[in-house]
mmCIF file of C-alpha atoms in Angstrom:
data_model
loop_
_atom_site.group_PDB
_atom_site.id
_atom_site.type_symbol
_atom_site.label_atom_id
_atom_site.label_comp_id
_atom_site.label_asym_id
_atom_site.label_seq_id
_atom_site.Cartn_x
_atom_site.Cartn_y
_atom_site.Cartn_z
ATOM 1 C CA MET A 1 -0.032 -0.016 -0.130
ATOM 2 C CA ASN A 2 1.327 3.471 -1.094
ATOM 3 C CA ALA A 3 -0.035 6.621 -0.092
ATOM 4 C CA LEU A 4 0.394 10.406 0.436
ATOM 5 C CA ILE A 5 -1.275 11.998 3.364
ATOM 6 C CA LYS A 6 -1.513 15.734 2.676
ATOM 7 C CA SER A 7 -1.805 18.742 5.226
ATOM 8 C CA ALA A 8 -2.255 16.501 8.284
ATOM 9 C CA THR A 9 -1.448 17.683 11.796
ATOM 10 C CA ILE A 10 0.367 15.435 14.036
ATOM 11 C CA VAL A 11 -0.853 14.668 17.615
ATOM 12 C CA ASP A 12 2.095 12.430 18.774
ATOM 13 C CA SER A 13 4.415 13.631 21.586
ATOM 14 C CA LYS A 14 6.678 10.758 20.769
ATOM 15 C CA SER A 15 6.887 12.067 17.088
ATOM 16 C CA ASP A 16 9.681 14.601 15.884
ATOM 17 C CA PHE A 17 6.735 16.429 14.066
ATOM 18 C CA HIS A 18 4.306 16.623 17.012
ATOM 19 C CA ASN A 19 1.891 19.773 16.658
ATOM 20 C CA GLU A 20 3.277 20.315 12.918
ATOM 21 C CA THR A 21 1.048 20.159 9.776
ATOM 22 C CA VAL A 22 2.797 18.065 7.222
ATOM 23 C CA ASP A 23 2.543 15.638 4.549
ATOM 24 C CA ILE A 24 3.141 11.948 5.268
ATOM 25 C CA LEU A 25 4.561 9.753 2.449
ATOM 26 C CA ILE A 26 3.733 5.838 3.036
ATOM 27 C CA GLU A 27 5.336 3.573 0.887
ATOM 28 C CA LYS A 28 4.620 -0.516 1.433
ATOM 29 C CA GLY A 29 2.894 0.458 4.328
ATOM 30 C CA ARG A 30 6.029 2.139 6.113
ATOM 31 C CA ILE A 31 6.411 6.079 6.503
ATOM 32 C CA THR A 32 9.183 6.961 4.481
ATOM 33 C CA LYS A 33 9.088 10.769 4.540
ATOM 34 C CA ILE A 34 7.433 13.411 6.526
ATOM 35 C CA SER A 35 7.822 17.239 5.306
ATOM 36 C CA LYS A 36 5.934 20.392 4.857
ATOM 37 C CA ARG A 37 5.395 19.526 1.282
ATOM 38 C CA ILE A 38 5.960 16.350 -0.814
ATOM 39 C CA PRO A 39 5.300 15.911 -4.266
ATOM 40 C CA ASN A 40 3.792 12.763 -5.869
ATOM 41 C CA PRO A 41 5.251 11.898 -9.019
ATOM 42 C CA LYS A 42 4.522 8.485 -8.542
ATOM 43 C CA ASN A 43 0.626 9.176 -8.568
ATOM 44 C CA TYR A 44 0.257 7.271 -5.202
ATOM 45 C CA ARG A 45 -3.390 7.450 -3.631
ATOM 46 C CA GLU A 46 -3.775 11.166 -1.747
ATOM 47 C CA ILE A 47 -5.542 11.429 1.450
ATOM 48 C CA LYS A 48 -6.935 15.023 1.563
ATOM 49 C CA LEU A 49 -9.378 15.519 4.271
ATOM 50 C CA ASP A 50 -10.958 18.638 6.040
ATOM 51 C CA ASN A 51 -8.891 19.921 9.026
ATOM 52 C CA LEU A 52 -7.053 16.335 9.092
ATOM 53 C CA HIS A 53 -5.293 15.054 12.147
ATOM 54 C CA VAL A 54 -3.366 12.106 12.419
ATOM 55 C CA SER A 55 -2.252 10.204 15.870
ATOM 56 C CA GLN A 56 -0.859 6.731 16.635
ATOM 57 C CA GLY A 57 -3.390 3.996 16.192
ATOM 58 C CA TRP A 58 -5.855 3.795 19.120
ATOM 59 C CA PHE A 59 -6.185 0.635 21.014
ATOM 60 C CA ASP A 60 -9.504 -0.545 22.973
ATOM 61 C CA SER A 61 -8.805 -2.913 25.711
ATOM 62 C CA SER A 62 -12.344 -4.500 26.147
ATOM 63 C CA VAL A 63 -14.776 -4.860 22.951
ATOM 64 C CA SER A 64 -17.091 -7.646 22.192
ATOM 65 C CA PHE A 65 -18.464 -8.759 19.004
ATOM 66 C CA GLY A 66 -20.732 -11.897 19.764
ATOM 67 C CA GLU A 67 -19.295 -14.282 16.865
ATOM 68 C CA PRO A 68 -18.892 -17.284 17.469
ATOM 69 C CA GLY A 69 -22.512 -17.963 18.506
ATOM 70 C CA TYR A 70 -24.274 -14.434 18.997
ATOM 71 C CA GLU A 71 -23.864 -13.446 15.253
ATOM 72 C CA GLU A 72 -27.281 -11.504 15.490
ATOM 73 C CA ARG A 73 -25.318 -9.121 18.002
ATOM 74 C CA GLU A 74 -22.240 -8.424 15.886
ATOM 75 C CA ILE A 75 -19.901 -10.506 13.474
ATOM 76 C CA ILE A 76 -15.969 -10.117 14.061
ATOM 77 C CA SER A 77 -15.761 -8.834 10.262
ATOM 78 C CA ASN A 78 -17.896 -6.045 10.855
ATOM 79 C CA GLY A 79 -16.724 -5.604 14.429
ATOM 80 C CA LEU A 80 -13.352 -4.904 12.781
ATOM 81 C CA LYS A 81 -14.860 -2.474 10.308
ATOM 82 C CA THR A 82 -16.626 -0.586 12.896
ATOM 83 C CA ALA A 83 -13.505 -0.085 14.927
ATOM 84 C CA ALA A 84 -11.662 1.092 11.827
ATOM 85 C CA ASN A 85 -14.296 3.498 11.103
ATOM 86 C CA SER A 86 -14.150 4.833 14.743
ATOM 87 C CA GLY A 87 -10.227 5.180 14.784
ATOM 88 C CA PHE A 88 -9.079 2.261 16.127
ATOM 89 C CA THR A 89 -6.094 0.029 14.712
ATOM 90 C CA SER A 90 -6.072 -2.484 17.838
ATOM 91 C CA VAL A 91 -8.663 -4.080 19.899
ATOM 92 C CA ALA A 92 -8.659 -6.842 22.796
ATOM 93 C CA LEU A 93 -11.674 -8.871 22.194
ATOM 94 C CA ASN A 94 -13.387 -10.691 25.153
ATOM 95 C CA ALA A 95 -14.247 -14.241 25.492
ATOM 96 C CA ASN A 96 -18.090 -13.818 25.936
ATOM 97 C CA SER A 97 -18.973 -15.686 22.963
ATOM 98 C CA ASN A 98 -20.710 -18.984 22.681
ATOM 99 C CA PRO A 99 -18.674 -21.091 23.031
ATOM 100 C CA VAL A 100 -16.825 -19.031 25.593
ATOM 101 C CA ILE A 101 -13.170 -18.407 24.506
ATOM 102 C CA ASP A 102 -11.275 -20.734 26.521
ATOM 103 C CA SER A 103 -8.919 -22.803 24.762
ATOM 104 C CA TYR A 104 -6.010 -22.811 22.224
ATOM 105 C CA ALA A 105 -8.333 -23.819 19.403
ATOM 106 C CA ASP A 106 -10.746 -20.912 20.266
ATOM 107 C CA ILE A 107 -7.914 -18.384 20.253
ATOM 108 C CA THR A 108 -6.938 -19.343 17.053
ATOM 109 C CA PHE A 109 -10.582 -19.397 15.692
ATOM 110 C CA VAL A 110 -11.096 -15.723 16.374
ATOM 111 C CA LYS A 111 -7.577 -14.556 15.389
ATOM 112 C CA SER A 112 -8.031 -16.179 12.011
ATOM 113 C CA LYS A 113 -11.381 -14.271 11.637
ATOM 114 C CA ALA A 114 -9.203 -11.341 11.584
ATOM 115 C CA ASN A 115 -6.700 -12.303 9.293
ATOM 116 C CA ASP A 116 -5.408 -9.765 6.596
ATOM 117 C CA ASN A 117 -7.766 -6.965 8.343
ATOM 118 C CA ALA A 118 -6.391 -3.595 8.862
ATOM 119 C CA VAL A 119 -7.271 -3.641 12.758
ATOM 120 C CA ASN A 120 -5.316 -5.932 14.963
ATOM 121 C CA LEU A 121 -7.212 -8.292 16.701
ATOM 122 C CA TYR A 122 -5.778 -9.302 20.410
ATOM 123 C CA PRO A 123 -7.961 -12.303 21.878
ATOM 124 C CA ILE A 124 -8.795 -12.199 25.522
ATOM 125 C CA GLY A 125 -9.054 -15.799 26.808
ATOM 126 C CA ALA A 126 -11.606 -16.787 29.428
ATOM 127 C CA LEU A 127 -9.716 -16.923 33.196
ATOM 128 C CA THR A 128 -11.919 -20.139 34.059
ATOM 129 C CA GLN A 129 -13.468 -22.808 32.055
ATOM 130 C CA GLY A 130 -16.646 -21.471 30.335
ATOM 131 C CA SER A 131 -16.388 -18.385 32.391
ATOM 132 C CA LYS A 132 -18.264 -20.270 35.122
ATOM 133 C CA GLY A 133 -15.567 -19.482 37.906
ATOM 134 C CA GLU A 134 -14.897 -22.956 38.843
ATOM 135 C CA ASP A 135 -11.884 -24.148 37.125
ATOM 136 C CA LEU A 136 -8.943 -22.396 35.387
ATOM 137 C CA ALA A 137 -9.033 -22.378 31.842
ATOM 138 C CA GLU A 138 -5.922 -23.370 29.628
ATOM 139 C CA LEU A 139 -4.338 -20.093 30.170
ATOM 140 C CA PHE A 140 -0.668 -21.227 29.206
ATOM 141 C CA ASP A 141 -2.080 -22.817 25.940
ATOM 142 C CA MET A 142 -4.015 -19.749 25.066
ATOM 143 C CA THR A 143 -1.094 -17.715 25.684
ATOM 144 C CA ASN A 144 1.026 -19.521 23.151
ATOM 145 C CA ALA A 145 -2.022 -19.224 20.802
ATOM 146 C CA GLY A 146 -1.703 -15.403 20.975
ATOM 147 C CA ALA A 147 -4.031 -14.462 24.094
ATOM 148 C CA VAL A 148 -2.916 -11.405 25.535
ATOM 149 C CA ALA A 149 -4.930 -11.516 29.158
ATOM 150 C CA PHE A 150 -7.285 -13.502 30.806
ATOM 151 C CA TYR A 151 -10.812 -12.297 31.843
ATOM 152 C CA ASP A 152 -14.451 -13.903 32.522
ATOM 153 C CA TYR A 153 -16.215 -10.845 30.944
ATOM 154 C CA GLN A 154 -18.347 -9.194 33.505
ATOM 155 C CA ASN A 155 -18.314 -12.433 35.734
ATOM 156 C CA PRO A 156 -16.841 -11.977 39.051
ATOM 157 C CA ILE A 157 -14.561 -14.606 40.574
ATOM 158 C CA SER A 158 -16.394 -15.304 43.784
ATOM 159 C CA ASN A 159 -13.779 -17.869 45.174
ATOM 160 C CA PRO A 160 -10.732 -15.862 46.408
ATOM 161 C CA ASN A 161 -8.793 -18.850 46.389
ATOM 162 C CA LEU A 162 -9.222 -19.511 42.658
ATOM 163 C CA MET A 163 -8.056 -15.853 41.927
ATOM 164 C CA LYS A 164 -5.106 -16.518 44.226
ATOM 165 C CA ILE A 165 -4.239 -19.380 42.052
ATOM 166 C CA ALA A 166 -4.887 -17.654 39.049
ATOM 167 C CA LEU A 167 -2.423 -14.888 39.823
ATOM 168 C CA GLN A 168 0.159 -17.306 41.015
ATOM 169 C CA TYR A 169 0.034 -19.539 38.152
ATOM 170 C CA ALA A 170 -0.082 -16.709 35.401
ATOM 171 C CA SER A 171 2.909 -14.891 36.831
ATOM 172 C CA ASN A 172 4.935 -17.863 35.719
ATOM 173 C CA PHE A 173 4.689 -16.840 32.355
ATOM 174 C CA ASN A 174 3.855 -12.999 32.929
ATOM 175 C CA GLY A 175 0.015 -13.541 32.140
ATOM 176 C CA LEU A 176 -2.209 -10.758 32.944
ATOM 177 C CA VAL A 177 -5.299 -11.600 34.743
ATOM 178 C CA CYS A 178 -8.269 -9.712 35.012
ATOM 179 C CA SER A 179 -10.694 -9.502 37.636
ATOM 180 C CA PHE A 180 -14.450 -7.944 37.403
ATOM 181 C CA PRO A 181 -15.016 -5.745 40.251
ATOM 182 C CA GLN A 182 -18.226 -6.855 41.764
ATOM 183 C CA GLU A 183 -19.071 -8.914 44.615
ATOM 184 C CA SER A 184 -21.899 -10.737 43.569
ATOM 185 C CA LYS A 185 -23.747 -11.559 47.122
ATOM 186 C CA ILE A 186 -23.715 -7.694 47.877
ATOM 187 C CA SER A 187 -24.748 -6.851 44.364
ATOM 188 C CA GLY A 188 -27.680 -9.405 44.274
ATOM 189 C CA ASN A 189 -30.008 -8.671 41.750
ATOM 190 C CA GLY A 190 -29.461 -5.139 41.412
ATOM 191 C CA VAL A 191 -29.771 -3.268 38.056
ATOM 192 C CA ALA A 192 -29.005 -0.032 38.891
ATOM 193 C CA ASN A 193 -26.963 2.160 41.089
ATOM 194 C CA GLU A 194 -28.087 1.879 44.561
ATOM 195 C CA HIS A 195 -28.775 5.514 45.441
ATOM 196 C CA ILE A 196 -31.621 8.055 45.264
ATOM 197 C CA ASN A 197 -32.446 7.418 41.577
ATOM 198 C CA SER A 198 -32.823 3.650 42.328
ATOM 199 C CA THR A 199 -35.185 3.958 44.997
ATOM 200 C CA LYS A 200 -37.230 6.676 43.523
ATOM 201 C CA LEU A 201 -37.540 4.698 40.272
ATOM 202 C CA GLY A 202 -38.370 1.270 42.266
ATOM 203 C CA LEU A 203 -35.167 -0.462 40.862
ATOM 204 C CA LYS A 204 -33.341 -2.692 42.554
ATOM 205 C CA GLY A 205 -30.119 -1.484 43.799
ATOM 206 C CA ASN A 206 -26.516 -2.415 42.937
ATOM 207 C CA PRO A 207 -24.081 -0.377 45.320
ATOM 208 C CA ALA A 208 -20.952 0.883 45.232
ATOM 209 C CA LEU A 209 -19.817 -1.236 47.938
ATOM 210 C CA ALA A 210 -20.192 -4.308 45.936
ATOM 211 C CA GLU A 211 -17.256 -3.027 43.642
ATOM 212 C CA GLU A 212 -15.153 -1.848 46.435
ATOM 213 C CA LEU A 213 -15.062 -5.204 48.308
ATOM 214 C CA GLN A 214 -14.007 -6.895 45.162
ATOM 215 C CA VAL A 215 -11.537 -4.436 44.504
ATOM 216 C CA ALA A 216 -10.070 -4.232 47.943
ATOM 217 C CA ARG A 217 -10.022 -8.346 48.138
ATOM 218 C CA ASP A 218 -8.222 -8.465 44.756
ATOM 219 C CA LEU A 219 -5.598 -6.126 45.735
ATOM 220 C CA PHE A 220 -4.828 -7.996 48.691
ATOM 221 C CA LEU A 221 -4.704 -11.290 46.751
ATOM 222 C CA LEU A 222 -2.348 -9.412 44.539
ATOM 223 C CA GLU A 223 -0.004 -7.970 47.186
ATOM 224 C CA TYR A 224 0.141 -11.733 48.495
ATOM 225 C CA THR A 225 1.043 -13.482 45.145
ATOM 226 C CA GLU A 226 2.916 -10.761 43.477
ATOM 227 C CA GLY A 227 0.954 -11.302 40.300
ATOM 228 C CA LYS A 228 0.134 -9.159 37.634
ATOM 229 C CA LEU A 229 -3.682 -8.015 37.747
ATOM 230 C CA HIS A 230 -5.762 -5.713 35.794
ATOM 231 C CA ILE A 231 -9.087 -4.179 36.962
ATOM 232 C CA PRO A 232 -11.545 -3.507 34.482
ATOM 233 C CA THR A 233 -14.266 -0.928 34.091
ATOM 234 C CA ILE A 234 -13.975 0.443 37.504
ATOM 235 C CA SER A 235 -16.906 2.928 38.279
ATOM 236 C CA THR A 236 -16.752 4.413 41.949
ATOM 237 C CA ALA A 237 -14.616 7.123 43.745
ATOM 238 C CA LYS A 238 -13.624 4.564 46.607
ATOM 239 C CA SER A 239 -12.141 2.237 43.879
ATOM 240 C CA VAL A 240 -10.140 4.845 42.392
ATOM 241 C CA GLU A 241 -8.884 5.699 46.079
ATOM 242 C CA LEU A 242 -7.917 1.929 46.661
ATOM 243 C CA ILE A 243 -6.078 1.416 43.473
ATOM 244 C CA LYS A 244 -4.215 4.476 43.956
ATOM 245 C CA ALA A 245 -2.958 3.293 47.381
ATOM 246 C CA ALA A 246 -2.209 0.044 45.587
ATOM 247 C CA LYS A 247 0.061 1.796 43.064
ATOM 248 C CA ALA A 248 1.701 3.472 45.703
ATOM 249 C CA LYS A 249 2.772 0.306 47.266
ATOM 250 C CA LYS A 250 4.180 -0.505 43.872
ATOM 251 C CA LEU A 251 1.679 -3.346 43.418
ATOM 252 C CA ASN A 252 1.650 -4.537 39.550
ATOM 253 C CA VAL A 253 -1.939 -3.490 38.840
ATOM 254 C CA SER A 254 -3.608 -1.583 36.177
ATOM 255 C CA CYS A 255 -7.385 -0.398 35.636
ATOM 256 C CA SER A 256 -9.701 0.774 33.209
ATOM 257 C CA VAL A 257 -12.915 3.030 33.120
ATOM 258 C CA ALA A 258 -15.445 2.791 30.270
ATOM 259 C CA ILE A 259 -16.170 6.022 28.753
ATOM 260 C CA HIS A 260 -19.953 6.161 29.535
ATOM 261 C CA ASN A 261 -19.128 5.842 33.148
ATOM 262 C CA LEU A 262 -17.044 8.971 32.866
ATOM 263 C CA ILE A 263 -19.967 11.014 31.430
ATOM 264 C CA LEU A 264 -23.109 9.446 32.056
ATOM 265 C CA THR A 265 -24.951 9.137 35.587
ATOM 266 C CA ASP A 266 -27.820 7.573 37.096
ATOM 267 C CA ASP A 267 -30.044 10.490 36.446
ATOM 268 C CA SER A 268 -30.388 9.116 32.770
ATOM 269 C CA LEU A 269 -32.586 6.077 34.182
ATOM 270 C CA ASP A 270 -35.688 8.548 34.518
ATOM 271 C CA GLY A 271 -37.164 7.139 31.207
ATOM 272 C CA PHE A 272 -36.218 3.304 31.995
ATOM 273 C CA ASP A 273 -34.390 3.423 28.885
ATOM 274 C CA THR A 274 -32.427 0.174 28.487
ATOM 275 C CA ARG A 275 -29.534 1.632 26.683
ATOM 276 C CA TYR A 276 -28.414 3.194 29.853
ATOM 277 C CA LYS A 277 -28.334 -0.395 31.637
ATOM 278 C CA VAL A 278 -24.659 -1.194 31.870
ATOM 279 C CA LEU A 279 -22.320 -3.205 33.940
ATOM 280 C CA PRO A 280 -20.967 -1.636 36.075
ATOM 281 C CA PRO A 281 -23.949 0.558 36.355
ATOM 282 C CA LEU A 282 -24.011 4.428 35.759
ATOM 283 C CA ARG A 283 -23.161 5.921 39.318
ATOM 284 C CA THR A 284 -23.105 9.306 40.616
ATOM 285 C CA GLN A 285 -21.725 12.678 39.430
ATOM 286 C CA THR A 286 -19.448 12.605 42.417
ATOM 287 C CA ASP A 287 -18.085 9.079 41.100
ATOM 288 C CA CYS A 288 -17.772 10.726 37.450
ATOM 289 C CA ASN A 289 -15.774 13.350 38.961
ATOM 290 C CA ALA A 290 -13.581 11.140 40.993
ATOM 291 C CA LEU A 291 -12.844 8.865 37.761
ATOM 292 C CA ILE A 292 -11.768 11.913 35.736
ATOM 293 C CA GLU A 293 -9.479 13.302 37.974
ATOM 294 C CA GLY A 294 -7.922 9.648 38.282
ATOM 295 C CA LEU A 295 -7.327 9.524 34.680
ATOM 296 C CA LYS A 296 -5.689 12.933 35.192
ATOM 297 C CA ASP A 297 -3.479 11.750 37.916
ATOM 298 C CA GLY A 298 -2.659 8.558 36.298
ATOM 299 C CA THR A 299 -4.451 6.310 38.726
ATOM 300 C CA ILE A 300 -6.424 5.149 36.221
ATOM 301 C CA ASP A 301 -4.310 3.633 33.291
ATOM 302 C CA MET A 302 -6.727 3.660 30.182
ATOM 303 C CA VAL A 303 -10.153 4.282 28.962
ATOM 304 C CA THR A 304 -12.226 1.597 26.936
ATOM 305 C CA THR A 305 -15.261 1.765 25.198
ATOM 306 C CA ASP A 306 -16.638 -1.575 26.875
ATOM 307 C CA HIS A 307 -18.054 -2.137 23.244
ATOM 308 C CA ASN A 308 -20.864 -4.720 23.872
ATOM 309 C CA PRO A 309 -23.371 -4.834 21.018
ATOM 310 C CA ILE A 310 -26.955 -6.312 22.121
ATOM 311 C CA ASP A 311 -29.872 -7.282 19.736
ATOM 312 C CA ILE A 312 -33.002 -5.356 20.173
ATOM 313 C CA GLU A 313 -34.862 -8.295 21.255
ATOM 314 C CA ASP A 314 -32.728 -8.357 24.563
ATOM 315 C CA LYS A 315 -32.753 -4.553 24.993
ATOM 316 C CA LYS A 316 -36.682 -3.374 24.095
ATOM 317 C CA ILE A 317 -37.975 -5.162 27.207
ATOM 318 C CA GLU A 318 -38.527 -4.442 30.825
ATOM 319 C CA PHE A 319 -35.635 -2.713 32.529
ATOM 320 C CA ASP A 320 -35.178 -5.466 35.147
ATOM 321 C CA TYR A 321 -34.976 -8.256 32.212
ATOM 322 C CA ALA A 322 -32.798 -6.080 29.807
ATOM 323 C CA LYS A 323 -29.308 -7.344 29.180
ATOM 324 C CA TYR A 324 -26.560 -5.129 30.142
ATOM 325 C CA GLY A 325 -24.404 -3.503 27.660
ATOM 326 C CA THR A 326 -23.965 -0.207 25.248
ATOM 327 C CA ILE A 327 -21.913 -0.129 22.145
ATOM 328 C CA GLY A 328 -19.369 2.437 22.242
ATOM 329 C CA LEU A 329 -16.563 2.271 19.279
ATOM 330 C CA GLU A 330 -18.369 4.937 17.213
ATOM 331 C CA SER A 331 -18.811 7.453 20.029
ATOM 332 C CA ALA A 332 -15.766 6.984 21.913
ATOM 333 C CA PHE A 333 -13.594 9.776 20.590
ATOM 334 C CA GLY A 334 -16.308 12.584 20.179
ATOM 335 C CA ALA A 335 -17.479 11.777 23.792
ATOM 336 C CA LEU A 336 -13.943 11.751 25.590
ATOM 337 C CA GLN A 337 -13.633 15.390 23.754
ATOM 338 C CA THR A 338 -16.672 16.726 25.533
ATOM 339 C CA LEU A 339 -14.146 16.048 28.854
ATOM 340 C CA PHE A 340 -10.602 16.425 27.682
ATOM 341 C CA THR A 341 -8.440 18.081 24.980
ATOM 342 C CA THR A 342 -7.446 16.517 22.124
ATOM 343 C CA LYS A 343 -3.927 15.735 23.235
ATOM 344 C CA LYS A 344 -5.055 14.188 26.443
ATOM 345 C CA SER A 345 -7.957 12.327 24.457
ATOM 346 C CA ILE A 346 -5.392 10.511 22.422
ATOM 347 C CA ALA A 347 -3.436 9.791 25.020
ATOM 348 C CA LEU A 348 -5.878 8.072 26.939
ATOM 349 C CA LEU A 349 -6.619 5.773 23.790
ATOM 350 C CA THR A 350 -3.140 4.709 23.116
ATOM 351 C CA GLN A 351 -1.672 4.647 26.527
ATOM 352 C CA GLY A 352 -3.091 0.879 27.386
ATOM 353 C CA LYS A 353 -1.191 -1.013 24.639
ATOM 354 C CA SER A 354 1.970 -1.913 26.556
ATOM 355 C CA ARG A 355 -0.150 -3.363 29.144
ATOM 356 C CA PHE A 356 -1.962 -5.744 26.796
ATOM 357 C CA GLY A 357 1.315 -6.534 24.746
ATOM 358 C CA VAL A 358 0.459 -4.093 21.827
ATOM 359 C CA SER A 359 3.186 -2.914 19.823
ATOM 360 C CA GLU A 360 3.598 0.899 19.633
ATOM 361 C CA SER A 361 4.413 2.817 16.272
ATOM 362 C CA THR A 362 5.422 6.417 16.751
ATOM 363 C CA ILE A 363 4.752 8.832 13.619
ATOM 364 C CA ASN A 364 8.475 9.053 12.512
ATOM 365 C CA GLU A 365 10.350 8.278 9.166
ATOM 366 C CA GLY A 366 11.137 4.619 9.112
ATOM 367 C CA GLU A 367 8.236 3.526 11.100
ATOM 368 C CA GLN A 368 5.250 1.284 10.273
ATOM 369 C CA ALA A 369 2.103 3.181 9.702
ATOM 370 C CA ASP A 370 -0.111 2.405 12.161
ATOM 371 C CA LEU A 371 -2.473 5.947 12.175
ATOM 372 C CA SER A 372 -5.807 7.106 13.147
ATOM 373 C CA LEU A 373 -7.396 10.038 11.345
ATOM 374 C CA PHE A 374 -9.717 12.378 12.554
ATOM 375 C CA ASN A 375 -10.981 16.029 12.811
ATOM 376 C CA PRO A 376 -11.446 17.193 16.479
ATOM 377 C CA ASP A 377 -13.250 20.288 15.937
ATOM 378 C CA ILE A 378 -16.739 19.264 14.702
ATOM 379 C CA ASN A 379 -19.436 19.437 16.881
ATOM 380 C CA TYR A 380 -22.793 17.259 16.369
ATOM 381 C CA GLU A 381 -25.580 15.153 17.734
ATOM 382 C CA PHE A 382 -24.536 11.578 17.682
ATOM 383 C CA ASN A 383 -27.378 9.455 15.932
ATOM 384 C CA LYS A 384 -27.987 5.953 14.319
ATOM 385 C CA SER A 385 -26.519 7.157 11.005
ATOM 386 C CA HIS A 386 -23.018 7.309 12.719
ATOM 387 C CA ILE A 387 -23.542 3.734 13.812
ATOM 388 C CA THR A 388 -21.844 0.943 11.900
ATOM 389 C CA SER A 389 -22.633 -1.781 14.373
ATOM 390 C CA ARG A 390 -25.206 -4.385 13.679
ATOM 391 C CA SER A 391 -26.784 -3.666 17.201
ATOM 392 C CA LYS A 392 -27.747 0.337 17.595
ATOM 393 C CA ASN A 393 -27.687 -0.074 21.588
ATOM 394 C CA SER A 394 -25.665 3.161 22.206
ATOM 395 C CA ALA A 395 -25.981 5.158 25.439
ATOM 396 C CA PHE A 396 -24.811 8.017 23.614
ATOM 397 C CA LEU A 397 -27.640 8.495 21.112
ATOM 398 C CA GLY A 398 -28.889 12.168 21.163
ATOM 399 C CA GLN A 399 -25.725 13.402 23.025
ATOM 400 C CA THR A 400 -23.825 16.236 21.385
ATOM 401 C CA LEU A 401 -20.382 15.267 20.731
ATOM 402 C CA LYS A 402 -17.209 16.773 19.674
ATOM 403 C CA GLY A 403 -14.613 15.592 16.806
ATOM 404 C CA LYS A 404 -15.252 12.811 14.142
ATOM 405 C CA THR A 405 -13.049 10.077 12.845
ATOM 406 C CA TYR A 406 -12.122 9.370 9.155
ATOM 407 C CA GLY A 407 -10.779 6.042 9.376
ATOM 408 C CA ILE A 408 -7.210 4.301 9.850
ATOM 409 C CA VAL A 409 -4.173 3.901 7.938
ATOM 410 C CA ALA A 410 -2.591 0.518 9.502
ATOM 411 C CA ASN A 411 -1.334 -2.933 8.487
ATOM 412 C CA ASN A 412 -0.514 -1.778 5.010
ATOM 413 C CA LYS A 413 -3.956 -0.850 4.495
ATOM 414 C CA ILE A 414 -6.355 2.365 4.291
ATOM 415 C CA VAL A 415 -9.832 2.382 5.763
ATOM 416 C CA LEU A 416 -11.664 5.551 5.398
ATOM 417 C CA LYS A 417 -15.366 6.282 6.152
#
């Protein structure tokens, strides 16, 4: 693939051309020249877009695509197309398919579905067999097949001894263990944040305590085992405090927050719209503020879309019975920019790579082209026309967002909307 990107502003603090507006020549998938003006005598494809900005390719540490087994929600090929259109060059795929991805063969299968794609797919293997929380899955075998982490997606590990053993075992090969932060006996059948709104609306509450007890337990286990832990999608102010203290003790822990938990609160539930039924639940503005501060001071390592397509039959029903989840790839950049500067938003979308073993390419001559293309300055109302996903269950429909994506240049390919 050969291309000439014209008049692009580079947003990459590791680039020699950070904040400069330049042309970028790409030959056979590699950046061969960056300069103020580059001629095109070989008539390469030119990419000229309004207010074009480019950055290192973005990474999402938690996406779900359904396939195999839930193809009505999403298939891998369209999920990767959605990621590309949304500016992501790499995604980590959760194991919550049917069957659950818990073996060498399963990892090999989902990787094969992403062959020859512009977007890199990094499979996350289930931590336990069938994600049932009873027996460890084939962690080492899945590592050899290409798994980058182990996670029973949104299924808490209730047995602390099992989590202890997982951390100890995975440490033998530097495996990353993920633990969903929820104590199920405390959360019970709660479907919304236990607070004023859940009481007012008559919805069963899932208290912040359920998350914080699990986080505290896992941090104690991490300290004991000296393992490697990632806590996905935290949602409470106290969780931020607990992880900050653990990092001060030099524990090998990272965490993420879902973008919708940064912006939306349980005030959104007044209309019982199931697009806002997510796990962990939307919390209070106090929690949102603490999560934002946690990102600013580095306590929280990365953001995720926690992209989870759910078909209409499982969303257009009573709130109590609807499935948890929202799609988030398409709205990620525009939503983040309502809170942060463009530079900070890009940092949040790229800085989780090293934790999940994803390679990084700076925007410099000689590097592989792994680029996200976007316009950071457009304000618009997010609607279904902006959605590439098969499922349309976005919590951001009707929200005013800032910044649109054009696509990506990655893996020797160009994908533009």
